[in-house]
Every structure is written in structure tokens, then in C-alpha cells.
C-alpha positions as a printed Julia matrix, in Angstrom:
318×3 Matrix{Float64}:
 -65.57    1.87    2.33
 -63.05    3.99    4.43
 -62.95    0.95    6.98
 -62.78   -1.31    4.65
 -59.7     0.51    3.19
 -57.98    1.16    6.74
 -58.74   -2.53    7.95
 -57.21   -4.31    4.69
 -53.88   -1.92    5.75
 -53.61   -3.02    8.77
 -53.68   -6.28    7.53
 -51.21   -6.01    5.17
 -48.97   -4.25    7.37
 -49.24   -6.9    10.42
 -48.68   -9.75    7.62
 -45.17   -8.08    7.23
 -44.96   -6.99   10.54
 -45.21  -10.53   11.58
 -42.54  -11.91    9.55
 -39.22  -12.59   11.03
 -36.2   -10.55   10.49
 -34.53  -12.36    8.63
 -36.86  -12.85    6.5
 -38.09   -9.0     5.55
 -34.4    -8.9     5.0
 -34.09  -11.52    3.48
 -30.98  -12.89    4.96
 -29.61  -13.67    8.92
 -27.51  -10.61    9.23
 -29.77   -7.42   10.71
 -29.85   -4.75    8.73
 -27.55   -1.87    9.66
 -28.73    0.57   12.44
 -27.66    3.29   10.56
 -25.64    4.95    7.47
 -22.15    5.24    9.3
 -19.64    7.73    7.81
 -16.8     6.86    5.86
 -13.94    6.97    9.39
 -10.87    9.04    8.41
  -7.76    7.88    9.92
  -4.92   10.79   10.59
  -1.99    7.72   10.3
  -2.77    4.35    8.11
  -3.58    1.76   10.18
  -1.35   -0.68    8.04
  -0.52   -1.82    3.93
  -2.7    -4.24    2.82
  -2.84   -6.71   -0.24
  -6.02   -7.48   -1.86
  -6.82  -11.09   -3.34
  -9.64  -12.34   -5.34
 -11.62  -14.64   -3.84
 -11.84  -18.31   -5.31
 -15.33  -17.63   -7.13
 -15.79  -14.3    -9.33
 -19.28  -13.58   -8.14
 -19.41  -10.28   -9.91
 -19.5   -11.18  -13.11
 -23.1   -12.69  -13.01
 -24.19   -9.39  -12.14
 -22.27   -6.95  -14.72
 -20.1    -6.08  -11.86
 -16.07   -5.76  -11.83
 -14.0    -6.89   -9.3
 -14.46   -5.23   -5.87
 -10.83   -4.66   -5.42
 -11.46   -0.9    -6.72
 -14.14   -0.22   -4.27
 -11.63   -1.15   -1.32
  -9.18    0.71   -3.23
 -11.56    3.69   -3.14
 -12.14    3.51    0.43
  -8.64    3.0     1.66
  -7.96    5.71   -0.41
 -10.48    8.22    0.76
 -10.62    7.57    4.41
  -6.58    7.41    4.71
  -6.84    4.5     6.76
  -4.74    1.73    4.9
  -1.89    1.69    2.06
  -2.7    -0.78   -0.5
  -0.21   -2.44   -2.19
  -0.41   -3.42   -4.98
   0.03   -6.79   -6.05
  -1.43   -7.28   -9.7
  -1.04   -4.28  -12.88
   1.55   -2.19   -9.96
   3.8    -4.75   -9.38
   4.01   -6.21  -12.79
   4.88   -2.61  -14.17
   7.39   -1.55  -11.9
   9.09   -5.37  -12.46
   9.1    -4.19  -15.69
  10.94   -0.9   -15.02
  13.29   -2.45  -12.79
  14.39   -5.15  -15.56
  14.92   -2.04  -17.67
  17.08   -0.79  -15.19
  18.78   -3.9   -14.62
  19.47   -3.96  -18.41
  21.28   -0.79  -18.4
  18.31    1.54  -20.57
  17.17    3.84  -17.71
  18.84    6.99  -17.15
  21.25    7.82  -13.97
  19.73    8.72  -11.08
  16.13    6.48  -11.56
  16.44    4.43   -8.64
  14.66    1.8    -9.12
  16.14   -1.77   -8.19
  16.16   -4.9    -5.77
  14.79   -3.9    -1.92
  12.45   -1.31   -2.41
   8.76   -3.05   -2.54
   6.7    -2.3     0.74
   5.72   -5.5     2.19
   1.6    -5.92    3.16
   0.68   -6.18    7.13
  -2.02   -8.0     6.06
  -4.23   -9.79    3.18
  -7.87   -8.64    2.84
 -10.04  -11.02    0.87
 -13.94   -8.98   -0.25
 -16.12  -11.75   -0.85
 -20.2   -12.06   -1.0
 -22.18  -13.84    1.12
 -25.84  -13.53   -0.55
 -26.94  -10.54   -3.3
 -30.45  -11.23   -4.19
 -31.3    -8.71   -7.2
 -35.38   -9.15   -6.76
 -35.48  -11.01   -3.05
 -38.38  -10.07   -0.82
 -40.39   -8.23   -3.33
 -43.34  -10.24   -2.95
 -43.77   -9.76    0.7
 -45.87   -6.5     0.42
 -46.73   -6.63   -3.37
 -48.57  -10.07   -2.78
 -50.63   -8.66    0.11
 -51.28   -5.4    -1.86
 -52.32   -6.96   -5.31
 -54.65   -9.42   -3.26
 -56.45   -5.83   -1.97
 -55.74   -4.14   -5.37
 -59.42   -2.92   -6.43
 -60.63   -2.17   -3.1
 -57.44   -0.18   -1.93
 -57.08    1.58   -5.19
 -53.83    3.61   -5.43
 -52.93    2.27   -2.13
 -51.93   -0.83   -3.4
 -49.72    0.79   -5.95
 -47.49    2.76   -3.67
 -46.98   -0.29   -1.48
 -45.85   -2.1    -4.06
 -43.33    0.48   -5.54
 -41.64    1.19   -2.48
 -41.32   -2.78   -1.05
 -41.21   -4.55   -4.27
 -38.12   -5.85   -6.28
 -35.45   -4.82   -3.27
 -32.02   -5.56   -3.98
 -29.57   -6.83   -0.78
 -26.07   -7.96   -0.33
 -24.39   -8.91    2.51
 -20.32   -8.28    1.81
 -17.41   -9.57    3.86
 -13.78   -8.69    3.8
 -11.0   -11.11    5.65
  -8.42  -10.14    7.18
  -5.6   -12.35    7.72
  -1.96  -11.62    8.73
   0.6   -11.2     5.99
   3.19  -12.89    8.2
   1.53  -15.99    9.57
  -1.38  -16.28    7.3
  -4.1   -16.19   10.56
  -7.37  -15.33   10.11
  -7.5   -12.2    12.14
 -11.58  -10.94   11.54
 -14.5   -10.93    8.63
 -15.65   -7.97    8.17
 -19.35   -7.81    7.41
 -21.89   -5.12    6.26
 -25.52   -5.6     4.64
 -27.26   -3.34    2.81
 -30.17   -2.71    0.63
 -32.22   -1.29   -2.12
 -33.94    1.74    0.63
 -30.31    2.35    2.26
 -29.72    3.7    -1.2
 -33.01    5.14   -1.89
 -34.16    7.18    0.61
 -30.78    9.04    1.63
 -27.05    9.42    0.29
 -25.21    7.65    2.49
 -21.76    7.0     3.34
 -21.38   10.55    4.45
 -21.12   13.69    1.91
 -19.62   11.4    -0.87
 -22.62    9.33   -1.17
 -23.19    5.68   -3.07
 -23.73    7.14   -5.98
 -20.52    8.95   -5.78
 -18.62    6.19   -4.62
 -20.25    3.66   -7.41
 -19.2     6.11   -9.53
 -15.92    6.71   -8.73
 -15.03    2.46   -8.63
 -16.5     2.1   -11.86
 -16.74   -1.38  -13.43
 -21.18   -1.06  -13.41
 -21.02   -0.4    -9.93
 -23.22    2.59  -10.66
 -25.54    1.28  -13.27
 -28.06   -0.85  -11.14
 -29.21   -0.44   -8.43
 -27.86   -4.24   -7.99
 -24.11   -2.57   -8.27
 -24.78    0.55   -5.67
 -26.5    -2.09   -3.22
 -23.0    -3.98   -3.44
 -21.35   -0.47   -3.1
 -23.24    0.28   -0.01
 -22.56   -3.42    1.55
 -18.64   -3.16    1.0
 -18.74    0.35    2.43
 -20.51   -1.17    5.49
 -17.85   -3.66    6.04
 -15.13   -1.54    5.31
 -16.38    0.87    8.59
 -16.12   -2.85   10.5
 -12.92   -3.07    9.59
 -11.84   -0.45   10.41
 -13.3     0.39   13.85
 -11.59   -3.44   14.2
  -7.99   -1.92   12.99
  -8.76    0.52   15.26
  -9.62   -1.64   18.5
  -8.46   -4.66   18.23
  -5.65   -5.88   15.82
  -2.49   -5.3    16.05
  -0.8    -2.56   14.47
   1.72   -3.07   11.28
   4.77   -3.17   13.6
   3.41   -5.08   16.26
   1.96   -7.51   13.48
   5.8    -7.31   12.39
   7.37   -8.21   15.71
   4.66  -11.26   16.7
   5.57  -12.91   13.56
   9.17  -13.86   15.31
  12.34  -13.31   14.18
  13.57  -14.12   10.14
  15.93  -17.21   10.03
  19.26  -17.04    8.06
  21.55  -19.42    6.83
  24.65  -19.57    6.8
  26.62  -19.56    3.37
  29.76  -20.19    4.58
  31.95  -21.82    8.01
  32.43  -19.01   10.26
  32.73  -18.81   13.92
  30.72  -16.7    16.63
  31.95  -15.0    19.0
  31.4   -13.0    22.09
  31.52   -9.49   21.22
  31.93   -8.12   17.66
  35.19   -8.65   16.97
  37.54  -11.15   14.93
  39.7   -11.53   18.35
  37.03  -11.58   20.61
  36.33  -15.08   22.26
  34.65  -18.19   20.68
  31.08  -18.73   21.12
  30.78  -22.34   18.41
  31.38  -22.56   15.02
  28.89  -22.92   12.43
  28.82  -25.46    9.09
  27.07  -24.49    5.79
  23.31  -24.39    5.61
  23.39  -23.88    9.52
  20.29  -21.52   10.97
  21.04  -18.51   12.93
  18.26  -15.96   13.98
  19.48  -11.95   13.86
  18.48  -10.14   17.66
  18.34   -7.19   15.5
  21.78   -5.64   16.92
  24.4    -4.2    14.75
  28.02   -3.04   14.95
  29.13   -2.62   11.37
  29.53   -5.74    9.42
  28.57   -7.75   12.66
  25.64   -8.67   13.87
  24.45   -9.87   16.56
  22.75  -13.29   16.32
  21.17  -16.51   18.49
  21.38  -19.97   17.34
  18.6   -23.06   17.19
  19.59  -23.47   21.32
  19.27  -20.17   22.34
  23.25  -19.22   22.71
  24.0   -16.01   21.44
  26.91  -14.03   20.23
  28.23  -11.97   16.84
  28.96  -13.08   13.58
  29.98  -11.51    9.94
  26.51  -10.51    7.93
  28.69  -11.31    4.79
  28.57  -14.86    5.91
  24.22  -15.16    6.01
  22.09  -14.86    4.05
  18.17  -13.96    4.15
  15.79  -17.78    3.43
  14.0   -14.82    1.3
């Protein structure tokens, strides 16, 4: 009876052993090596907008929208400002039409010029979340051995059975010139949150908590947790490596064009006397070198000559 009870685990265990990767996993990605730590940056690595993605997967699983778990993480780990684009912005519009109106008091400061601009977008989407995917893998091969392996059967088929996975991805893509820059990816799954905290001494269940929105009512919702912490690490150790910082993002982008709002002439130094460069008619583009003297400034034209004109005469395409 013993070998009969040690050969039929074998079995089962070189049925699953045999299986590809992908599909124990039940999706391409590997699973992660390991449970990385949530990084800590001592500077952000940029400001960053968050937008939906064009489906709202989350709502077939009880879920709200991810943006709070970013949120979270950007938060906690200190490496990116998030701006924000939706309830924040529409408030303080609202506080700066008050002010506009005349109702706030002296002093409040709040008015035209003041809203950080994002480095970047990042766009948390969901490849594949499978809420019950795998789970017959073991718990067929142990229910077909069920009387002879007695309470072995049971035990394989709590631990292996019913798994929940994600795979998450964020996108990153350059406020400026709208390139894709990376997509971020991170998998996780029912055991990463089972057998171990995770995500360092905050743990998914602390993090689920914290986002709120169901995240830490299934196990579904802390899978998703886990898979968006993942990818968050991935992009950040990509921040870190490879993209370009917020200022260098700012300079590659090239140089803002202006127009000009009214004729004016440009000369060689920055001076009404100083010598005539050309002239310039309304609705003309000229592109600011980013030197100053005063009112003047110094600017180029569409064929590369160069020289000073009166910023009262420009204006921003913004």
C-alpha cells in the first residue's frame, strides 16, 4: 500500500512537472524570481500623469481603478510625483475661478502658471487575470488517486487548486512627444501572496489595504496588488537605468515655438539701437535660446538666424 501511495505521487508530480511553463502559470510571462522590495528613491525620478486605459477591466472583478495602487507606490517609495489630473485638478480650477472672481482672501495665491507639468504618462493596464486558472492541473491528478492516497489527495488539491494570476503592465510614454518609452510588466499569483508577505515590511495585504477599492477582499484583488507592485519595481529600476531624467526628457523635446503678436524687428544685441537682424510680420514663428536680458530675449528664427527681440511682442502657442 505504501508503494502504491509513493508511486501514484510521483506520478502526479511528474504530470505537472512535465507541463510547460507557461502553462503551470498559466500565461507566457515566467513567474517572478523573487518578492523584490518596494525601491526607495532619495530624489523623484520625475511627475507623472496617470490615464485610464481604454477598457475598465476592474470592474468585472469588484476592483477600482488601479490609479490608487500606483498612487500608493509612488507615494511610499518616493520615487515619482504624481500629478494629478482628474478630482486635483478639477478642485484647484475651482479655487482658482474663486480667486479669479474676487471671493478668496489676500494673500491665497492661487492663479494662472502654477500647475506642475508631468515628465511622463503612465498607462496600468492588464494583460490576463484568471480568478480560478490552473486549478485543475494537480486537483485532476489528485481526485483521480483520491481513495487510494487518502488525505494526500486533499492537501494537493488545497494548495494547487483555484490559483488566481495577473500579469499587470504600466506604459510609459513621454509627456512631451507622446513616445512610448517602456511597459512595465510584473506577474504574480495566488502562492506569492500565500506563503509570505511580500513587497517588503508593508506587505500585500497592507498595500491592498491601504488602495482600497476591494483590492483587499479577494484574493483576486491582492493577486492584482502583487502584479502592479511587480511592475512598478520594473519601472522603476527602468527610471533608474535607462530613461531619461525629467529635465533631460524636458530638453530632448526641443525648444517651444512662439508667435509673434505683433511687427517688431530683431536685432543684434538687446537693445532698441542695436543693429537689424530682419523684421518679423504677425503670426511669424520664433524659437526662445533660453537667454534673457530684461524684457529681451534672445531668440532664432525658422532659418536658423538669431538675434534679440521684445518678449512683450510673443507669445507662448500654449
Amino acid at each position: 500500500m505504501r508503494k502504491i501511495l509513493f508511486a501514484a505521487a510521483a506520478g502526479a508530480a511528474a504530470v505537472i512537472a512535465a507541463q510547460p511553463a507557461s502553462a503551470q502559470y498559466g500565461m507566457d510571462k515566467k513567474k517572478p524570481a523573487g518578492t523584490p522590495d518596494l525601491p526607495q528613491c532619495a530624489q523623484p525620478l520625475g511627475r507623472v500623469a496617470i490615464k485610464d486605459p481604454d477598457r475598465e477591466w476592474w470592474t468585472q472583478y469588484g476592483l477600482s481603478n488601479p490609479e490608487s495602487l500606483i498612487k500608493l507606490f509612488a507615494s511610499r517609495s518616493n520615487c515619482l510625483r504624481v500629478v494629478d489630473r482628474g478630482a486635483g485638478l478639477a478642485m484647484r480650477n475651482e479655487e482658482a475661478a474663486l480667486g479669479s472672481g474676487g471671493d478668496l482672501k489676500r494673500g491665497s495665491n492661487i492663479g494662472k502658471g502654477q500647475v506642475a507639468g508631468a515628465d511622463f504618462f503612465i498607462v496600468p493596464d492588464l494583460a490576463n487575470s484568471n480568478s480560478n486558472s490552473g486549478g485543475n492541473h494537480i486537483g485532476a491528478v489528485a481526485g483521480a488517486f483520491g481513495r487510494s492516497l487518502g488525505g494526500l489527495g486533499a492537501i494537493a488539491g488545497s494548495i494547487s487548486t483555484k490559483k488566481s494570476e495577473a500579469q499587470a503592465l504600466i506604459t510609459l510614454i513621454d509627456a512631451r512627444t507622446t513616445e512610448q518609452l517602456y511597459v512595465a510588466e510584473g506577474t504574480a499569483q495566488k502562492t506569492d501572496i500565500s506563503f509570505g508577505a511580500g513587497g517588503g515590511s508593508y506587505g500585500w495585504s497592507g498595500f491592498a489595504a491601504a488602495a482600497g477599492g476591494g483590492y483587499a477582499n479577494t484574493d483576486i484583488g491582492k493577486v492584482v496588488t502583487a502584479a502592479y507592485f511587480n511592475a512598478f519595481v520594473d519601472l522603476v529600476h527602468y527610471l533608474q537605468t535607462s530613461a531619461p531624467t525629467g529635465e533631460q526628457a524636458s530638453q530632448a523635446a526641443g525648444i517651444q515655438t512662439y508667435k509673434v503678436k505683433q511687427a517688431i524687428v530683431m536685432r543684434k544685441t538687446p537693445s532698441p539701437t542695436a543693429a537689424q537682424v530682419r523684421s518679423f510680420n504677425v503670426g511669424d514663428s520664433v524659437f526662445p535660446t533660453g537667454q534673457k536680458n530684461g524684457i529681451w530675449w534672445e531668440v532664432d528664427d525658422e532659418n536658423g538666424n538669431r538675434g534679440w527681440v521684445s518678449s512683450a511682442m510673443i507669445s507662448n502657442l500654449n
